């Protein structure tokens, strides 16, 4: 059996079915190109018969993408298959993904039919799709709750009809990992022509078991996995692409691998999250903001001594530059010293001891200590050292008016003024700023942290600004979040201006 696990990405089909997360064709092409760089084998680009928009996206993705196979979903309906074949016209490699529900629930309550009739429909849809393309994948919807003996009959019949891949979806996310694995094993051992097709997993995460079930499928013989970036998808979503890719990378002893270029994971995750307006939970495995952030003193000290003490993955392998250590009341002296070094502050052991005591007192009051706090504790006032400072900012914004910002910057003691409009107060402020500082720079990340209590509390802004291929981090806190945003941008700029 092959040692390669094929990655079938369904971010743009099953993933995109989430209400409120729909993408337009241009955005889908952006995601498809990112998936191509990531190294996925198959991109499920849509369900063409479902809408003209979906049809058009499959057409345009087929034109835009070179290496991965482009796949289009259909029901076991001839019209669906005709439309899918038409949408795939420009694809260099194409696949039709057709199928029908095989569980007794679906047979009885969805189709008002019986097992024999469904078996015949399964065979017919594969044969019909075969008229158009060589590569036909069959899905047995709700296979997770389908009787294994009947499922084996269906799988044997569709392979005989020409299916190259057979998908065994746990549509409802109900299966336990050992049960799902046993189902795949049963098929491997009881379907006589199984070696003529690739068996695929397609696991939903309703009970939080999608990744475990997918792994169990692989361990029992599946060689394609259907996944989505960030695990997006209806309800609790699909199996996360990044989790499977990193599990197989970390556990090389399993003897199977994917062709995923893992250093592109973080970029793809952020792209999908921002285009779909779907934040990634901070503690999400592999791609969450905290996935590599150690906050306990023992862990921080251990990581600083040797990363492998507490990290099983190198953050660089998923495309993260630096291990971000969060400083809290549980942080030790070593972590504080390390952060001070990163900030360019060198202090002796005696002074470190004093600053550490002050740090602990502050950490008791504040959940997370930021760089500005640390510099204040050491007596280093970062803003004093800044070449560029915000001198004055006035913004007019509101509903029904275009935002306008007037800004005055103090650059090494000299004052510069500019005004600009934008599609919001922060956009207007940044545009005015760029009229004064004429450098190529792009805002990459913009996070306004939740205010702890009360509308008069300080808002904290974290930003990442890209300049000539490097990313610079900026921070500011202010009771006025527009001011904090512009100051954070300036904070980042100060790191690369001379
Ligand atoms: O979850 C499922 O069963 C599906 C099929 C249409 C493949 O998404
Ligand atoms: Zn699904």
Coordinates of C-alpha atoms and ligand atoms in Angstrom, one line a residue:
X1 CA 0.0 0.0 0.0
X2 CA 1.2 3.5 -0.8
X3 CA 2.8 5.5 2.0
X4 CA 1.4 8.7 0.7
X5 CA -1.7 10.2 2.2
X6 CA -3.5 12.4 -0.4
X7 CA -4.8 15.7 0.8
X8 CA -8.3 16.5 -0.5
X9 CA -9.1 20.0 0.6
X10 CA -12.8 20.9 0.9
X11 CA -12.4 24.4 2.4
X12 CA -14.1 25.9 -0.7
X13 CA -17.0 23.4 -0.7
X14 CA -17.9 21.8 2.6
X15 CA -15.9 24.5 4.5
X16 CA -17.6 27.3 2.7
X17 CA -21.1 26.1 3.5
X18 CA -21.0 28.0 6.8
X19 CA -23.6 30.7 6.9
X20 CA -22.1 34.1 6.7
X21 CA -18.7 32.8 5.5
X22 CA -19.4 32.7 1.8
X23 CA -16.6 33.9 -0.5
X24 CA -16.8 35.5 -3.8
X25 CA -15.1 34.1 -6.9
X26 CA -12.0 36.4 -6.5
X27 CA -11.6 35.3 -2.9
X28 CA -12.0 31.7 -3.8
X29 CA -9.3 32.0 -6.4
X30 CA -7.0 33.5 -3.7
X31 CA -7.7 30.6 -1.4
X32 CA -7.2 28.1 -4.2
X33 CA -3.8 29.6 -5.1
X34 CA -2.8 29.4 -1.4
X35 CA -3.9 25.7 -1.3
X36 CA -1.8 25.0 -4.4
X37 CA 1.3 26.6 -2.7
X38 CA 0.4 24.5 0.4
X39 CA 0.7 21.4 -1.8
X40 CA -2.8 19.9 -1.5
X41 CA -3.5 17.1 -4.1
X42 CA -7.1 17.8 -4.7
X43 CA -9.2 21.0 -4.4
X44 CA -12.9 20.5 -4.1
X45 CA -13.9 23.8 -5.7
X46 CA -17.7 23.7 -5.3
X47 CA -21.0 22.2 -6.1
X48 CA -21.7 23.7 -9.5
X49 CA -25.4 22.9 -9.9
X50 CA -26.2 24.6 -6.6
X51 CA -25.8 28.2 -7.9
X52 CA -24.4 30.2 -10.9
X53 CA -21.8 31.6 -8.4
X54 CA -20.6 28.1 -7.5
X55 CA -20.5 27.1 -11.1
X56 CA -18.5 30.2 -12.0
X57 CA -16.1 29.6 -9.1
X58 CA -15.3 26.1 -10.3
X59 CA -14.7 27.4 -13.8
X60 CA -12.4 30.2 -12.7
X61 CA -10.5 28.0 -10.1
X62 CA -10.0 25.5 -12.9
X63 CA -8.3 28.1 -15.0
X64 CA -6.2 29.6 -12.2
X65 CA -4.8 26.4 -10.7
X66 CA -2.2 24.2 -12.4
X67 CA -1.1 21.3 -10.2
X68 CA -3.9 20.0 -7.9
X69 CA -6.8 18.1 -9.3
X70 CA -10.0 20.2 -9.3
X71 CA -13.0 18.4 -8.0
X72 CA -16.7 19.3 -8.3
X73 CA -19.5 17.8 -6.1
X74 CA -22.8 16.4 -7.4
X75 CA -25.7 14.4 -6.2
X76 CA -26.5 11.1 -7.9
X77 CA -28.5 13.1 -10.5
X78 CA -27.6 13.3 -14.1
X79 CA -28.2 17.0 -14.5
X80 CA -25.8 17.7 -11.6
X81 CA -23.1 15.6 -13.3
X82 CA -23.7 17.3 -16.6
X83 CA -23.2 20.7 -15.0
X84 CA -20.2 19.6 -13.0
X85 CA -18.5 18.3 -16.2
X86 CA -19.2 21.6 -17.9
X87 CA -17.7 23.6 -14.9
X88 CA -14.6 21.5 -15.0
X89 CA -14.0 22.1 -18.7
X90 CA -10.8 24.1 -18.1
X91 CA -9.3 22.0 -15.3
X92 CA -5.9 20.4 -16.2
X93 CA -6.8 17.5 -13.9
X94 CA -10.4 16.9 -13.0
X95 CA -12.6 14.8 -10.8
X96 CA -16.3 14.4 -10.3
X97 CA -17.4 13.6 -6.7
X98 CA -20.8 12.0 -6.9
X99 CA -22.7 9.9 -4.4
X100 CA -25.8 9.1 -2.3
X101 CA -26.8 8.4 1.3
X102 CA -26.3 4.8 2.3
X103 CA -27.4 4.7 5.9
X104 CA -30.9 3.3 6.7
X105 CA -31.8 6.8 7.9
X106 CA -31.1 8.3 4.5
X107 CA -32.5 5.4 2.6
X108 CA -35.8 5.4 4.4
X109 CA -36.4 9.0 5.5
X110 CA -34.5 10.9 2.8
X111 CA -35.1 8.8 -0.3
X112 CA -38.1 6.7 0.8
X113 CA -36.4 3.8 -0.9
X114 CA -34.7 0.6 -0.1
X115 CA -31.1 -0.7 -0.1
X116 CA -31.2 -2.4 -3.5
X117 CA -32.5 0.7 -5.3
X118 CA -29.9 2.9 -3.7
X119 CA -27.2 0.4 -4.7
X120 CA -28.4 0.7 -8.3
X121 CA -28.4 4.5 -8.2
X122 CA -24.9 4.5 -6.8
X123 CA -23.7 2.3 -9.7
X124 CA -25.6 4.5 -12.2
X125 CA -24.2 7.8 -11.1
X126 CA -20.6 6.5 -11.2
X127 CA -21.1 5.1 -14.7
X128 CA -22.7 8.4 -15.8
X129 CA -19.8 10.5 -14.4
X130 CA -17.4 8.1 -16.1
X131 CA -18.7 9.3 -19.5
X132 CA -17.1 12.7 -18.7
X133 CA -14.0 12.0 -16.6
X134 CA -11.7 9.2 -15.8
X135 CA -11.3 10.2 -12.2
X136 CA -14.6 9.7 -10.4
X137 CA -15.0 9.7 -6.6
X138 CA -18.0 8.1 -5.0
X139 CA -19.3 9.2 -1.5
X140 CA -21.5 7.0 0.6
X141 CA -23.2 9.8 2.6
X142 CA -23.6 8.9 6.3
X143 CA -21.3 6.0 5.9
X144 CA -20.5 6.5 9.6
X145 CA -24.0 5.1 10.4
X146 CA -24.2 2.7 7.5
X147 CA -24.3 -1.1 8.2
X148 CA -20.8 -2.3 7.3
X149 CA -22.0 -5.3 5.3
X150 CA -24.2 -3.2 3.0
X151 CA -21.5 -0.5 2.8
X152 CA -19.0 -3.2 1.5
X153 CA -21.5 -4.2 -1.2
X154 CA -21.9 -0.6 -2.3
X155 CA -18.1 0.0 -2.3
X156 CA -17.5 -3.1 -4.3
X157 CA -20.2 -2.2 -6.8
X158 CA -19.0 1.4 -7.4
X159 CA -15.4 0.4 -7.8
X160 CA -16.6 -2.1 -10.4
X161 CA -18.5 0.7 -12.1
X162 CA -15.3 2.7 -12.3
X163 CA -14.9 4.7 -9.1
X164 CA -11.2 5.6 -8.6
X165 CA -11.7 6.9 -5.0
X166 CA -14.4 5.9 -2.5
X167 CA -15.3 8.3 0.2
X168 CA -16.5 7.0 3.6
X169 CA -18.0 10.1 5.3
X170 CA -18.8 10.3 8.9
X171 CA -21.4 12.9 7.9
X172 CA -22.8 13.5 11.4
X173 CA -19.5 13.3 13.3
X174 CA -21.0 10.4 15.4
X175 CA -18.4 7.7 15.1
X176 CA -15.9 6.9 17.8
X177 CA -12.3 6.6 16.5
X178 CA -12.1 2.8 17.0
X179 CA -15.4 2.3 15.3
X180 CA -14.5 4.5 12.3
X181 CA -11.1 2.8 12.0
X182 CA -12.8 -0.7 12.2
X183 CA -15.2 0.4 9.4
X184 CA -12.3 1.2 7.1
X185 CA -10.5 -2.0 8.1
X186 CA -13.7 -4.0 7.4
X187 CA -13.8 -2.5 3.9
X188 CA -10.1 -3.2 3.3
X189 CA -10.6 -6.8 4.3
X190 CA -14.0 -7.6 2.8
X191 CA -14.2 -5.7 -0.5
X192 CA -12.5 -8.0 -3.1
X193 CA -11.6 -5.2 -5.6
X194 CA -10.6 -2.6 -2.9
X195 CA -7.0 -2.4 -4.2
X196 CA -8.4 -0.8 -7.4
X197 CA -9.5 2.4 -5.6
X198 CA -8.3 4.8 -2.9
X199 CA -10.3 4.9 0.3
X200 CA -11.0 8.4 1.6
X201 CA -12.0 9.7 5.0
X202 CA -14.4 12.6 5.4
X203 CA -15.0 13.3 9.1
X204 CA -17.1 16.0 10.7
X205 CA -16.3 17.4 14.1
X206 CA -19.6 17.4 15.9
X207 CA -18.2 15.6 18.9
X208 CA -14.7 16.9 18.5
X209 CA -13.4 13.6 17.1
X210 CA -12.8 14.6 13.4
X211 CA -9.0 14.5 13.6
X212 CA -8.9 11.3 15.8
X213 CA -11.3 9.6 13.4
X214 CA -9.3 10.7 10.3
X215 CA -6.1 9.4 11.9
X216 CA -7.9 6.1 12.8
X217 CA -9.0 5.9 9.1
X218 CA -5.4 6.4 7.9
X219 CA -4.1 3.8 10.4
X220 CA -6.5 1.3 9.0
X221 CA -5.8 1.8 5.3
X222 CA -7.4 5.1 4.0
X223 CA -5.0 6.9 1.8
X224 CA -6.9 10.1 1.1
X225 CA -8.2 12.5 3.8
X226 CA -10.8 15.2 3.2
X227 CA -9.9 18.2 5.3
X228 CA -10.4 22.0 5.5
X229 CA -8.1 24.8 6.6
X230 CA -8.7 25.8 10.2
X231 CA -11.3 22.9 10.3
X232 CA -13.9 25.2 8.9
X233 CA -17.2 23.8 7.8
X234 CA -20.9 23.5 8.7
X235 CA -21.8 23.0 12.4
X236 CA -18.6 22.0 14.2
X237 CA -16.7 21.8 10.9
X238 CA -14.5 19.4 9.1
X239 CA -11.2 17.8 10.0
X240 CA -8.4 20.4 10.1
X241 CA -5.9 20.1 7.3
X242 CA -3.1 21.5 9.5
X243 CA -3.7 19.0 12.3
X244 CA -3.4 16.0 10.0
X245 CA -0.4 17.4 8.2
X246 CA 1.5 18.1 11.4
X247 CA 0.5 14.8 13.1
X248 CA 1.9 12.9 10.2
X249 CA 5.0 15.1 10.2
X250 CA 5.6 14.7 14.0
X251 CA 4.9 10.9 13.9
X252 CA 7.1 9.8 11.0
X253 CA 7.3 6.3 12.6
X254 CA 3.7 5.8 11.2
X255 CA 5.4 5.4 7.8
X256 CA 3.0 7.6 5.9
X257 CA 3.4 11.2 4.8
X258 CA 1.6 14.0 2.9
X259 CA 3.1 16.4 0.4
X260 CA 2.0 19.4 2.4
X261 CA 4.5 22.3 2.5
X262 CA 3.9 22.9 6.2
X263 CA 5.7 26.3 6.2
X264 CA 2.7 27.6 4.3
X265 CA 0.2 26.5 7.0
X266 CA 0.1 29.8 9.0
X267 CA -0.3 31.9 5.9
X268 CA -3.2 29.8 4.6
X269 CA -4.8 29.7 8.0
X270 CA -4.8 33.5 8.3
X271 CA -6.0 34.0 4.7
X272 CA -9.0 31.7 5.2
X273 CA -9.8 33.2 8.6
X274 CA -9.7 36.8 7.3
X275 CA -11.6 36.1 4.1
X276 CA -14.3 34.1 5.8
X277 CA -14.4 36.5 8.8
X278 CA -14.0 33.5 11.0
X279 CA -11.5 34.0 13.9
X280 CA -9.3 31.1 14.8
X281 CA -9.8 30.2 18.5
X282 CA -6.6 31.2 20.4
X283 CA -6.0 27.7 21.7
X284 CA -6.6 25.9 18.3
X285 CA -4.0 23.2 17.7
X286 CA -1.2 24.2 15.3
X287 CA -2.6 27.6 14.2
X288 CA -4.1 29.2 17.3
X289 CA -2.5 32.4 18.6
X290 CA -1.4 30.5 21.7
X291 CA -0.4 27.3 20.1
X292 CA 3.2 28.0 20.7
X293 CA 2.9 30.5 23.6
X294 CA 4.2 29.2 26.9
X295 CA 3.1 31.2 29.9
X296 CA 4.1 29.1 32.9
X297 CA 7.5 29.9 34.4
X298 CA 8.7 26.3 34.3
X299 CA 7.7 25.9 30.7
X300 CA 9.2 29.3 29.6
X301 CA 12.5 28.4 31.3
X302 CA 12.5 25.0 29.8
X303 CA 11.8 26.3 26.3
X304 CA 14.5 28.9 26.5
X305 CA 17.0 26.2 27.5
X306 CA 16.0 23.9 24.7
X307 CA 12.9 24.2 22.6
X308 CA 12.3 20.5 22.6
X309 CA 11.8 20.4 26.4
X310 CA 8.2 21.5 25.8
X311 CA 7.6 21.9 22.1
X312 CA 7.0 18.9 19.8
X313 CA 6.9 21.1 16.7
X314 CA 9.2 23.9 15.6
X315 CA 7.0 27.0 15.1
X316 CA 9.1 27.7 12.0
X317 CA 7.7 24.4 10.4
X318 CA 4.2 25.9 10.3
X319 CA 5.5 29.3 9.2
X320 CA 5.8 31.2 12.5
X321 CA 9.0 33.2 12.9
X322 CA 9.5 33.5 16.6
X323 CA 8.2 31.5 19.5
X324 CA 5.9 34.0 21.3
X325 CA 6.2 33.7 25.0
X326 CA 3.4 35.4 26.9
X327 CA 4.5 37.0 30.2
X328 CA 2.2 36.4 33.2
X329 CA 2.4 36.2 36.9
X330 CA 3.7 32.6 36.4
X331 CA 6.6 33.6 34.3
X332 CA 10.1 33.2 35.7
X333 CA 13.2 35.4 35.7
X334 CA 14.6 33.7 32.6
X335 CA 11.6 34.6 30.5
X336 CA 11.7 38.2 31.7
X337 CA 15.4 38.4 31.0
X338 CA 14.9 36.9 27.5
X339 CA 12.1 39.4 26.7
X340 CA 14.3 42.3 27.9
X341 CA 17.1 41.1 25.6
X342 CA 14.7 41.0 22.7
X343 CA 13.7 44.6 23.5
X344 CA 17.4 45.5 23.6
X345 CA 17.6 46.1 27.3
X346 CA 20.7 44.6 29.1
X347 CA 20.6 44.6 32.9
X348 CA 22.7 42.8 35.5
X349 CA 21.5 40.0 37.8
X350 CA 21.0 42.3 40.8
X351 CA 18.8 44.8 38.8
X352 CA 17.0 41.9 37.2
X353 CA 16.0 40.6 40.7
X354 CA 14.6 44.1 41.6
X355 CA 12.7 44.4 38.2
X356 CA 11.4 40.9 38.6
X357 CA 9.8 41.7 42.0
X358 CA 8.1 44.7 40.5
X359 CA 7.1 42.6 37.6
X360 CA 5.4 40.1 39.9
X361 CA 3.4 42.9 41.6
X362 CA 2.2 44.2 38.3
X363 CA 1.4 40.8 37.0
X364 CA -0.9 40.2 40.0
X365 CA -2.9 43.2 38.8
X366 CA -2.7 42.6 35.0
X367 CA -3.3 39.3 33.3
X368 CA -0.7 39.7 30.6
X369 CA 2.3 42.0 30.8
X370 CA 3.2 43.6 27.5
X371 CA 6.5 45.1 26.2
X372 CA 5.5 48.6 27.2
X373 CA 4.9 47.6 30.8
X374 CA 8.3 45.9 30.9
X375 CA 10.1 48.8 29.6
X376 CA 8.3 51.0 32.1
X377 CA 9.4 48.7 34.9
X378 CA 13.0 48.9 33.9
X379 CA 12.9 52.7 33.6
X380 CA 13.2 52.6 29.8
X381 CA 10.6 54.8 28.2
X382 CA 10.3 53.5 24.7
X383 CA 8.4 56.4 23.4
X384 CA 11.2 58.8 24.3
X385 CA 13.5 56.9 22.0
X386 CA 11.1 56.9 19.1
X387 CA 12.1 58.9 16.1
X388 CA 8.5 59.3 15.0
X389 CA 5.8 60.4 17.4
X390 CA 2.1 61.1 17.1
X391 CA 1.7 64.8 17.9
X392 CA -1.9 65.4 17.0
X393 CA -4.8 63.4 15.6
X394 CA -8.3 64.5 14.7
X395 CA -10.8 62.2 13.1
X396 CA -14.3 62.8 11.8
X397 CA -16.3 59.6 11.3
X398 CA -19.7 58.2 11.8
X399 CA -22.6 56.6 10.0
X400 CA -23.3 58.1 6.6
X401 CA -20.1 60.2 6.5
X402 CA -16.7 59.3 4.9
X403 CA -14.1 59.3 7.6
X404 CA -11.5 62.0 7.4
X405 CA -8.3 62.2 9.6
X406 CA -5.9 65.0 10.1
X407 CA -2.6 64.0 11.6
X408 CA 0.6 65.8 12.8
X409 CA 3.8 63.8 13.3
X410 CA 6.9 64.8 15.1
X411 CA 9.8 63.3 13.2
X412 CA 13.1 63.9 15.0
X413 CA 11.7 67.2 16.4
X414 CA 10.2 68.5 13.1
X415 CA 6.4 68.7 12.6
X416 CA 4.7 67.3 9.5
X417 CA 0.9 67.5 8.7
X418 CA -1.4 65.6 6.4
X419 CA -5.1 64.8 5.9
X420 CA -6.8 61.9 4.2
X421 CA -10.1 60.2 3.9
X422 CA -10.7 56.5 4.3
X423 CA -13.4 53.8 4.7
X424 CA -13.2 54.1 8.4
X425 CA -11.3 56.3 11.0
X426 CA -8.3 53.9 11.2
X427 CA -8.0 53.6 7.5
X428 CA -8.2 57.4 7.1
X429 CA -5.5 57.9 9.9
X430 CA -3.2 55.3 8.3
X431 CA -3.7 56.9 4.8
X432 CA -2.8 60.4 6.3
X433 CA 0.2 58.8 8.0
X434 CA 1.4 57.3 4.7
X435 CA 1.2 60.7 3.0
X436 CA 4.0 61.8 5.4
X437 CA 6.0 58.5 5.6
X438 CA 6.2 57.5 2.0
X439 CA 7.5 53.9 2.5
X440 CA 6.1 50.7 1.1
X441 CA 4.3 49.1 4.0
X442 CA 1.3 46.9 4.5
X443 CA -0.8 46.3 7.6
X444 CA -0.9 42.5 8.1
X445 CA -2.5 41.9 11.5
X446 CA -4.7 44.3 13.5
X447 CA -6.0 43.2 16.9
X448 CA -7.9 45.4 19.3
X449 CA -8.0 43.6 22.6
X450 CA -11.1 43.3 24.6
X451 CA -11.4 45.9 27.3
X452 CA -11.5 44.4 30.8
X453 CA -14.1 46.5 32.4
X454 CA -16.0 49.7 31.7
X455 CA -16.2 51.9 28.6
X456 CA -13.5 54.3 29.9
X457 CA -10.8 51.6 30.1
X458 CA -7.7 51.4 28.0
X459 CA -8.0 49.6 24.6
X460 CA -4.9 47.8 23.5
X461 CA -3.9 47.6 19.9
X462 CA -1.5 45.0 18.4
X463 CA -0.4 45.4 14.8
X464 CA 1.9 43.7 12.4
X465 CA 3.3 45.8 9.5
X466 CA 5.1 44.3 6.6
X467 CA 8.0 46.2 5.1
X468 CA 10.4 44.9 2.5
X469 CA 9.6 41.2 3.3
X470 CA 9.9 41.6 7.1
X471 CA 7.2 41.9 9.6
X472 CA 7.4 44.5 12.4
X473 CA 5.2 44.4 15.5
X474 CA 3.6 47.5 16.9
X475 CA 1.7 48.1 20.1
X476 CA -0.1 50.9 21.8
X477 CA -2.7 51.3 24.6
X478 CA -5.0 54.3 24.8
X479 CA -8.5 55.0 26.0
X480 CA -9.1 56.2 22.4
X481 CA -8.8 53.2 20.2
X482 CA -8.3 55.2 17.1
X483 CA -5.3 56.9 18.6
X484 CA -4.1 53.6 19.9
X485 CA -4.3 52.2 16.4
X486 CA -2.3 55.0 14.8
X487 CA 0.2 54.9 17.6
X488 CA 0.6 51.1 17.2
X489 CA 1.2 51.6 13.4
X490 CA 3.8 54.3 14.2
X491 CA 5.4 51.9 16.8
X492 CA 5.9 49.3 14.1
X493 CA 7.3 51.9 11.7
X494 CA 9.8 53.1 14.3
X495 CA 11.4 49.6 14.1
X496 CA 12.5 50.0 10.5
X497 CA 13.0 53.7 9.9
X498 CA 16.5 55.0 10.3
Ligands
LIG1 O1 -20.4 15.1 5.0 C1 -20.7 14.6 3.9 O2 -21.2 13.4 3.9 C2 -20.4 15.3 2.7 C3 -20.6 14.5 1.4 C4 -21.4 15.3 0.4 C5 -19.3 14.2 0.8 O3 -20.0 16.4 2.7
LIG2 ZN1 -19.2 16.9 4.7

